[in-house]
Amino acid sequence: MIAILKKPTFLLFFLGNIISLIGFGFNMIAISWLVLAETSSEYTLGKIIASATIPGLFISLFTGYIIDKTNRKWLMVFLDIFRVIVILLFLLSLNYFDFTILLLYPVVFLIGIGNSLFWSTSQAFTQEIVSESEYYNANKLLSASFQIGSILGASIGGFVVHFYSPYVALWINILAYLVSGILISLAPFKNSIKSSSNSNIIKSWMKGFIFLRQRFDIAMLSFTTILSDVAIWGSLSVLTISISIQIFDMGTLGYGILDGFYGLGAFISVLIVGYLTSNWSRSLVLRGCYLFGFLSLLLSSIMPNILFAALFFFLLGININSSRIITRTIIMENVDNKIMGRVQTVLGIYSRLMVVLSSLVTGFIIENYTIQLALFFTCMHYLVAFVGITAVGIIWNKSNKYLFSN
C-alpha cells in the first residue's frame, strides 16, 4: 500500500477524497439535526434522505456514459465546486428567508446529484490510475479514505452541531469541498480511456446490462452484497440518530460517537482484511463478515449505555467494510475498465433505488411501530448479503476463481 501512496496522483486523490468525505459527514449530521429539530419526525428524515438519493437514481442512467466519456479527474473537481455553490446558496438564502423543511429539499436533491457522480467517478478513477495487480491494495486505501473521512466528519461534526450549530457544520462542509477540489486538481493525470465516439447513450448504457446478463454470477453477487451498503446509506442514516435520541438520549453527540466508532472500525478493517483473506477463502470471510455484522447491529441496541453500543458499531464497521473491500476488488477483477462506468451505472441505479426504499421504510417503522422492529429490518440487509454469497459459491463453478482462492 505504501508503494501506491508514493505515487503523486494517487496520494493527492486519496487526500482529496478524505477531505471530501469529511465534508459529507458534516453535511449528513447537520441536515439530519435540522430535520429532527424542526419536525421531530423520523419519517420526514427518511423522506429527506430519499430526496438526496432519488436524483442519483435518475442521473445514474447517464453516470456511466458521463464517467467513460470525460476526464475523471476534472469531473471530480467540478463536482466539488458544484456542491460548494449549492450549500453556499442555501446558507445565504437564510439571510432572506426563515428556515423551513421545504428549503432543504432542493438542497439535498442537488447535493445528491453531486455525491452520486463523485463517488462513482472516484471508483472508476481508482481503477484507471493503478495497475491490475494493485487493485486490492488500492481498494483498501480507497476504503480507508472513506473511513477516515467518516470518522472525522461524523465525530467532529456531531460535536460541532452539539456545541455550536448545524449551520457552522455546513460552513465547514463548504471549506472541505474546496480543499478537496484543490488537492484533486493538483494530481498529475493524463486521461487514458478512449471511448468510441459513435456510441450513443442508450447503446452505451445497455453495455452494462449485457455484461451483467452474461456474468450473472457477478450480477447476483453485486445485487445481494450491495444491500450491506444500502443498510449504511439508507436504514442507518435514519436509525443511528434515532438510536442515539430514543434509546440513549444523547442527541447529535451520541450520533457522532456511534458513527465515529463505526468509521474507526472500518478503518481498522483496512489493516486486517489482507490477513483474513490470506488465511481463509474470500467466501468464508464474506459470510463471516455479514453474519457478525448482523449480530453487532442487533446487540448494539440492548447495551446499557452508548459507549457499549459504540463498541458494537466498531465491530460493525470492521465487518462491513472488510466485506466492501473484498466485493469491490472482485468486481474490479471481473469488469474491464473500459465498461466499468456502464456496469457502475446499472449497479448505481439498483443501489440508489434500494437506499430510497430502505430509508423510507426505516423512518416509517420507527415512527409508526418500534425502533426495535426497524433495527431488525436493517439487520436483514446483511442476512440477504450472506445468502447471496453462499448462493454464488454453490451455483457457479467460475466463482471458485474469485471466492475460494486466497
Coordinates of C-alpha atoms in Angstrom, one line a residue:
M1 CA 0.0 0.0 0.0
I2 CA 2.9 2.3 0.8
A3 CA 4.1 2.0 -2.8
I4 CA 0.7 3.2 -4.2
L5 CA 0.7 6.2 -1.8
K6 CA 4.2 7.2 -3.1
K7 CA 2.5 7.9 -6.5
P8 CA 1.6 11.6 -6.5
T9 CA -1.6 11.1 -8.5
F10 CA -3.0 8.5 -6.1
L11 CA -1.8 10.4 -3.0
L12 CA -3.4 13.7 -3.9
F13 CA -6.6 11.9 -5.0
F14 CA -6.5 9.9 -1.7
L15 CA -6.2 13.1 0.4
G16 CA -8.8 14.9 -1.6
N17 CA -11.3 12.0 -1.2
I18 CA -10.7 12.0 2.6
I19 CA -11.4 15.8 2.8
S20 CA -14.5 15.4 0.6
L21 CA -15.8 12.7 2.9
I22 CA -15.2 14.8 5.9
G23 CA -17.4 17.4 4.3
F24 CA -20.0 14.8 3.6
G25 CA -20.0 13.7 7.2
F26 CA -20.6 17.3 8.4
N27 CA -23.4 17.7 5.8
M28 CA -25.2 14.5 6.9
I29 CA -25.3 15.3 10.6
A30 CA -26.2 18.9 10.0
I31 CA -29.1 18.1 7.7
S32 CA -30.3 15.3 10.0
W33 CA -30.4 17.5 13.0
L34 CA -32.1 20.4 11.2
V35 CA -34.9 18.0 10.1
L36 CA -35.4 16.4 13.5
A37 CA -35.1 19.7 15.4
E38 CA -37.8 21.2 13.1
T39 CA -40.2 18.2 12.8
S40 CA -39.3 15.5 15.4
S41 CA -40.2 13.0 12.7
E42 CA -38.1 10.1 11.6
Y43 CA -40.3 9.6 8.6
T44 CA -39.6 13.1 7.4
L45 CA -35.9 12.4 7.9
G46 CA -36.4 9.3 5.8
K47 CA -38.0 11.4 3.1
I48 CA -35.1 13.9 3.1
I49 CA -32.6 11.1 2.8
A50 CA -34.7 9.6 -0.1
S51 CA -34.7 13.1 -1.7
A52 CA -30.9 13.1 -1.6
T53 CA -30.9 9.7 -3.2
I54 CA -33.6 10.0 -5.9
P55 CA -31.6 12.4 -8.1
G56 CA -28.7 9.9 -8.0
L57 CA -31.2 7.2 -9.2
F58 CA -32.2 9.2 -12.3
I59 CA -28.7 10.6 -13.1
S60 CA -27.4 7.0 -12.8
L61 CA -29.0 6.4 -16.2
F62 CA -26.2 8.7 -17.6
T63 CA -23.5 8.2 -14.9
G64 CA -21.6 5.5 -16.7
Y65 CA -21.7 7.4 -20.0
I66 CA -20.5 10.6 -18.4
I67 CA -17.7 8.9 -16.5
D68 CA -16.5 7.0 -19.5
K69 CA -16.6 10.0 -21.8
T70 CA -15.0 12.7 -19.6
N71 CA -11.7 13.3 -17.8
R72 CA -12.5 11.7 -14.5
K73 CA -10.1 13.9 -12.5
W74 CA -11.7 17.2 -13.7
L75 CA -15.1 15.7 -13.3
M76 CA -14.5 15.2 -9.6
V77 CA -13.1 18.8 -9.3
F78 CA -16.2 20.2 -11.0
L79 CA -18.4 18.2 -8.6
D80 CA -16.7 19.6 -5.6
I81 CA -17.2 23.1 -6.9
F82 CA -20.8 22.3 -7.7
R83 CA -21.6 21.2 -4.2
V84 CA -19.9 24.2 -2.7
I85 CA -22.2 26.5 -4.7
V86 CA -25.3 24.6 -3.7
I87 CA -24.6 24.8 0.1
L88 CA -23.4 28.4 -0.2
L89 CA -26.6 29.5 -1.8
F90 CA -28.6 27.7 0.9
L91 CA -26.8 29.4 3.7
L92 CA -27.0 32.8 2.0
S93 CA -30.7 32.3 1.5
L94 CA -31.3 32.1 5.2
N95 CA -30.4 35.8 5.4
Y96 CA -33.6 36.5 3.5
F97 CA -36.0 33.6 4.4
D98 CA -36.8 31.8 7.6
F99 CA -35.7 28.2 7.7
T100 CA -38.3 25.6 6.7
I101 CA -38.0 22.0 5.7
L102 CA -39.1 22.9 2.2
L103 CA -35.8 24.8 1.7
L104 CA -33.9 21.6 2.3
Y105 CA -35.5 19.5 -0.4
P106 CA -33.8 21.3 -3.4
V107 CA -30.5 21.4 -1.5
V108 CA -30.4 17.7 -0.7
F109 CA -31.6 17.0 -4.3
L110 CA -28.7 18.8 -5.9
I111 CA -26.2 17.6 -3.4
G112 CA -27.4 14.1 -4.1
I113 CA -26.6 14.6 -7.8
G114 CA -23.1 15.7 -6.9
N115 CA -22.5 12.9 -4.4
S116 CA -23.8 10.2 -6.8
L117 CA -21.5 11.3 -9.6
F118 CA -18.5 11.9 -7.4
W119 CA -18.5 8.5 -5.7
S120 CA -19.0 6.6 -8.9
T121 CA -16.2 8.6 -10.6
S122 CA -13.8 8.0 -7.7
Q123 CA -14.3 4.2 -8.0
A124 CA -13.6 4.3 -11.8
F125 CA -10.7 6.7 -11.4
T126 CA -9.0 4.4 -8.9
Q127 CA -9.1 1.6 -11.4
E128 CA -7.6 3.9 -14.0
I129 CA -4.6 5.1 -12.1
V130 CA -3.3 1.8 -10.7
S131 CA -2.3 -1.5 -12.3
E132 CA -4.4 -4.6 -12.1
S133 CA -2.0 -6.2 -9.5
E134 CA -2.6 -3.1 -7.3
Y135 CA -6.5 -3.3 -7.3
Y136 CA -6.7 -5.0 -3.9
N137 CA -4.4 -2.6 -2.1
A138 CA -5.9 0.4 -4.0
N139 CA -9.4 -0.7 -2.8
K140 CA -8.1 -0.9 0.7
L141 CA -6.7 2.6 0.5
L142 CA -9.8 4.0 -1.2
S143 CA -11.9 2.4 1.6
A144 CA -9.5 3.9 4.2
S145 CA -10.1 7.3 2.7
F146 CA -13.8 6.9 3.1
Q147 CA -13.5 5.7 6.6
I148 CA -11.0 8.4 7.8
G149 CA -13.4 10.9 6.3
S150 CA -16.3 9.2 8.0
I151 CA -14.6 9.1 11.4
L152 CA -13.6 12.8 11.3
G153 CA -16.8 14.1 9.6
A154 CA -19.2 12.3 11.8
S155 CA -17.5 12.6 15.1
I156 CA -16.3 16.1 14.8
G157 CA -19.5 17.1 13.1
G158 CA -21.5 15.7 16.0
F159 CA -19.5 17.9 18.4
V160 CA -19.8 21.0 16.2
V161 CA -23.6 20.6 15.9
H162 CA -23.9 19.9 19.6
F163 CA -21.8 22.8 20.9
Y164 CA -22.3 25.3 18.1
S165 CA -25.0 24.8 15.4
P166 CA -25.7 22.8 12.2
Y167 CA -25.0 26.0 10.2
V168 CA -21.4 26.1 11.4
A169 CA -21.1 22.5 10.3
L170 CA -22.3 23.4 6.9
W171 CA -19.7 26.2 6.6
I172 CA -17.0 23.7 7.4
N173 CA -18.6 21.4 4.8
I174 CA -18.0 24.1 2.2
L175 CA -14.4 24.5 3.2
A176 CA -13.9 20.7 3.0
Y177 CA -15.2 20.5 -0.6
L178 CA -13.0 23.5 -1.6
V179 CA -9.8 21.8 -0.2
S180 CA -10.8 18.5 -1.8
G181 CA -11.2 20.2 -5.2
I182 CA -7.8 21.9 -4.9
L183 CA -6.0 18.7 -4.0
I184 CA -7.5 16.6 -6.8
S185 CA -6.9 19.4 -9.3
L186 CA -3.2 19.2 -8.4
A187 CA -2.9 15.5 -9.1
P188 CA -0.8 14.8 -12.3
F189 CA -3.0 12.8 -14.6
K190 CA -3.4 12.2 -18.4
N191 CA -6.7 10.7 -19.4
S192 CA -6.1 7.2 -20.9
I193 CA -9.6 5.9 -21.6
K194 CA -10.6 6.2 -25.2
S195 CA -14.3 5.6 -25.7
S196 CA -15.8 5.0 -29.1
S197 CA -17.1 8.3 -30.4
N198 CA -20.0 6.9 -32.3
S199 CA -21.6 5.2 -29.3
N200 CA -24.9 6.9 -28.2
I201 CA -26.1 7.0 -24.6
I202 CA -28.7 4.2 -24.9
K203 CA -26.2 1.8 -26.6
S204 CA -23.6 2.7 -24.1
W205 CA -26.0 2.2 -21.2
M206 CA -27.0 -1.2 -22.4
K207 CA -23.5 -2.5 -22.3
G208 CA -23.7 -2.7 -18.5
F209 CA -26.9 -4.8 -18.7
I210 CA -25.3 -7.0 -21.4
F211 CA -22.2 -7.7 -19.3
L212 CA -24.2 -8.5 -16.1
R213 CA -26.6 -10.8 -18.1
Q214 CA -23.5 -12.6 -19.4
R215 CA -21.9 -12.7 -16.0
F216 CA -24.9 -13.5 -13.9
D217 CA -22.7 -14.7 -11.1
I218 CA -21.2 -11.2 -10.8
A219 CA -24.8 -9.7 -11.0
M220 CA -26.0 -12.0 -8.2
L221 CA -23.0 -11.2 -6.0
S222 CA -23.4 -7.5 -6.7
F223 CA -27.1 -7.2 -6.2
T224 CA -27.1 -9.0 -2.9
T225 CA -24.0 -7.7 -1.3
I226 CA -24.8 -4.1 -2.2
L227 CA -27.5 -4.3 0.4
S228 CA -24.9 -4.1 3.1
D229 CA -24.0 -0.7 1.7
V230 CA -27.7 0.1 1.4
A231 CA -28.1 -0.5 5.2
I232 CA -25.4 2.1 5.9
W233 CA -26.6 4.8 3.4
G234 CA -30.3 4.1 3.8
S235 CA -31.6 2.5 7.0
L236 CA -28.7 3.5 9.3
S237 CA -28.8 7.1 8.1
V238 CA -32.2 7.3 9.9
L239 CA -31.7 4.6 12.5
T240 CA -28.3 5.8 14.1
I241 CA -29.5 9.2 15.2
S242 CA -32.8 7.6 16.4
I243 CA -30.9 5.1 18.5
S244 CA -28.9 8.0 20.0
I245 CA -32.0 10.0 20.8
Q246 CA -34.6 7.4 21.7
I247 CA -32.6 4.7 23.4
F248 CA -29.6 6.6 24.9
D249 CA -30.9 10.2 25.0
M250 CA -27.6 11.5 23.6
G251 CA -28.7 13.6 20.6
T252 CA -26.1 14.6 18.0
L253 CA -23.3 13.9 20.4
G254 CA -24.4 10.2 20.6
Y255 CA -24.7 10.1 16.8
G256 CA -21.2 11.4 16.4
I257 CA -19.9 8.7 18.9
L258 CA -21.7 5.8 17.1
D259 CA -20.8 6.9 13.6
G260 CA -17.2 7.7 14.7
F261 CA -16.8 4.3 16.2
Y262 CA -18.2 2.7 13.1
G263 CA -15.7 4.7 11.0
L264 CA -12.9 3.7 13.3
G265 CA -13.8 0.0 12.9
A266 CA -14.0 0.4 9.2
F267 CA -10.5 2.0 9.1
I268 CA -9.1 -0.9 11.2
S269 CA -10.6 -3.3 8.7
V270 CA -8.2 -1.9 6.1
L271 CA -5.3 -3.1 8.2
I272 CA -6.7 -6.6 8.9
V273 CA -8.6 -7.7 5.8
G274 CA -5.4 -8.7 4.0
Y275 CA -4.6 -11.1 6.9
L276 CA -8.1 -12.5 6.8
T277 CA -8.1 -13.2 3.1
S278 CA -4.6 -14.7 3.1
N279 CA -5.6 -17.3 5.7
W280 CA -9.2 -18.0 4.7
S281 CA -11.2 -18.0 1.4
R282 CA -13.0 -14.9 0.4
S283 CA -16.3 -16.8 0.6
L284 CA -15.7 -17.7 4.2
V285 CA -14.5 -14.2 5.2
L286 CA -17.5 -12.6 3.4
R287 CA -20.1 -14.9 5.1
G288 CA -18.4 -14.3 8.5
C289 CA -18.5 -10.5 7.9
Y290 CA -22.2 -10.4 7.1
L291 CA -23.1 -12.8 10.0
F292 CA -21.1 -10.8 12.6
G293 CA -22.4 -7.5 11.1
F294 CA -26.0 -8.8 11.7
L295 CA -25.2 -9.7 15.3
S296 CA -23.3 -6.5 16.0
L297 CA -26.1 -4.2 15.0
L298 CA -28.7 -6.3 16.7
L299 CA -26.8 -6.3 20.0
S300 CA -25.9 -2.6 19.9
S301 CA -29.5 -1.5 20.9
I302 CA -29.6 -3.5 24.1
M303 CA -26.5 -2.2 25.6
P304 CA -26.7 -0.3 29.0
N305 CA -25.1 2.9 27.6
I306 CA -23.9 4.5 24.4
L307 CA -20.2 3.6 24.9
F308 CA -21.0 -0.2 24.9
A309 CA -23.3 0.4 21.9
A310 CA -20.4 2.2 20.2
L311 CA -18.2 -0.9 20.7
F312 CA -20.7 -2.9 18.7
F313 CA -20.8 -0.2 16.0
F314 CA -17.0 -0.5 16.0
L315 CA -17.3 -4.3 15.2
L316 CA -20.0 -3.5 12.6
G317 CA -17.5 -1.2 10.9
I318 CA -14.8 -3.8 10.9
N319 CA -17.0 -6.5 9.3
I320 CA -19.0 -4.5 6.8
N321 CA -16.0 -2.5 5.5
S322 CA -14.0 -5.7 5.2
S323 CA -16.7 -7.2 3.0
R324 CA -16.9 -4.0 0.9
I325 CA -13.2 -4.1 0.2
I326 CA -13.4 -7.7 -0.9
T327 CA -16.5 -7.4 -3.1
R328 CA -15.2 -4.2 -4.8
T329 CA -12.0 -6.0 -5.6
I330 CA -13.9 -8.9 -7.1
I331 CA -15.9 -6.5 -9.3
M332 CA -12.7 -4.7 -10.4
E333 CA -11.1 -8.1 -11.3
N334 CA -14.0 -9.2 -13.3
V335 CA -15.1 -6.0 -15.1
D336 CA -12.9 -4.4 -17.8
N337 CA -12.1 -0.7 -17.1
K338 CA -13.5 0.3 -20.5
I339 CA -17.0 -0.7 -19.4
M340 CA -16.7 -0.2 -15.6
G341 CA -18.6 3.1 -15.8
R342 CA -21.5 1.4 -17.6
V343 CA -21.6 -1.5 -15.1
Q344 CA -21.4 1.0 -12.2
T345 CA -24.5 2.7 -13.8
V346 CA -26.6 -0.4 -13.5
L347 CA -25.4 -1.1 -10.0
G348 CA -25.8 2.5 -9.1
I349 CA -29.5 2.6 -10.2
Y350 CA -30.2 -0.5 -8.2
S351 CA -28.4 0.6 -5.1
R352 CA -30.0 4.1 -5.0
L353 CA -33.4 2.6 -5.5
M354 CA -32.8 0.3 -2.5
V355 CA -31.5 3.3 -0.4
V356 CA -34.6 5.2 -1.1
L357 CA -36.8 2.3 -0.1
S358 CA -34.6 1.4 2.9
S359 CA -34.6 4.9 4.4
L360 CA -38.3 5.5 3.8
V361 CA -39.3 2.1 5.3
T362 CA -37.0 2.6 8.3
G363 CA -38.4 6.0 9.1
F364 CA -41.9 4.8 8.7
I365 CA -41.3 1.8 11.0
I366 CA -39.7 3.9 13.7
E367 CA -42.5 6.5 13.7
N368 CA -45.4 4.1 13.5
Y369 CA -44.1 0.9 15.2
T370 CA -40.9 0.5 17.2
I371 CA -37.3 1.2 16.8
Q372 CA -36.5 -2.4 17.6
L373 CA -38.5 -3.5 14.5
A374 CA -36.6 -1.0 12.4
L375 CA -33.4 -2.4 13.8
F376 CA -34.3 -5.9 12.8
F377 CA -35.3 -4.7 9.3
T378 CA -31.8 -3.2 8.9
C379 CA -30.2 -6.4 10.1
M380 CA -32.0 -8.3 7.3
H381 CA -29.9 -6.4 4.8
Y382 CA -26.9 -8.3 6.0
L383 CA -28.7 -11.6 6.0
V384 CA -29.6 -11.2 2.3
A385 CA -25.9 -10.5 1.5
F386 CA -24.9 -13.6 3.4
V387 CA -27.4 -15.7 1.4
G388 CA -26.2 -14.1 -1.8
I389 CA -22.6 -15.0 -1.3
T390 CA -23.5 -18.5 -0.3
A391 CA -25.7 -19.0 -3.4
V392 CA -23.0 -17.7 -5.8
G393 CA -20.4 -20.1 -4.3
I394 CA -22.8 -23.1 -4.7
I395 CA -24.3 -22.4 -8.1
W396 CA -21.5 -21.0 -10.3
N397 CA -18.3 -23.0 -10.7
K398 CA -16.5 -20.0 -12.1
S399 CA -16.8 -18.4 -8.6
N400 CA -14.0 -20.7 -7.5
K401 CA -11.5 -18.3 -9.1
Y402 CA -12.6 -15.2 -7.0
L403 CA -14.4 -16.6 -3.9
F404 CA -12.4 -19.7 -2.9
S405 CA -8.8 -18.6 -3.6
N406 CA -6.7 -16.7 -1.1

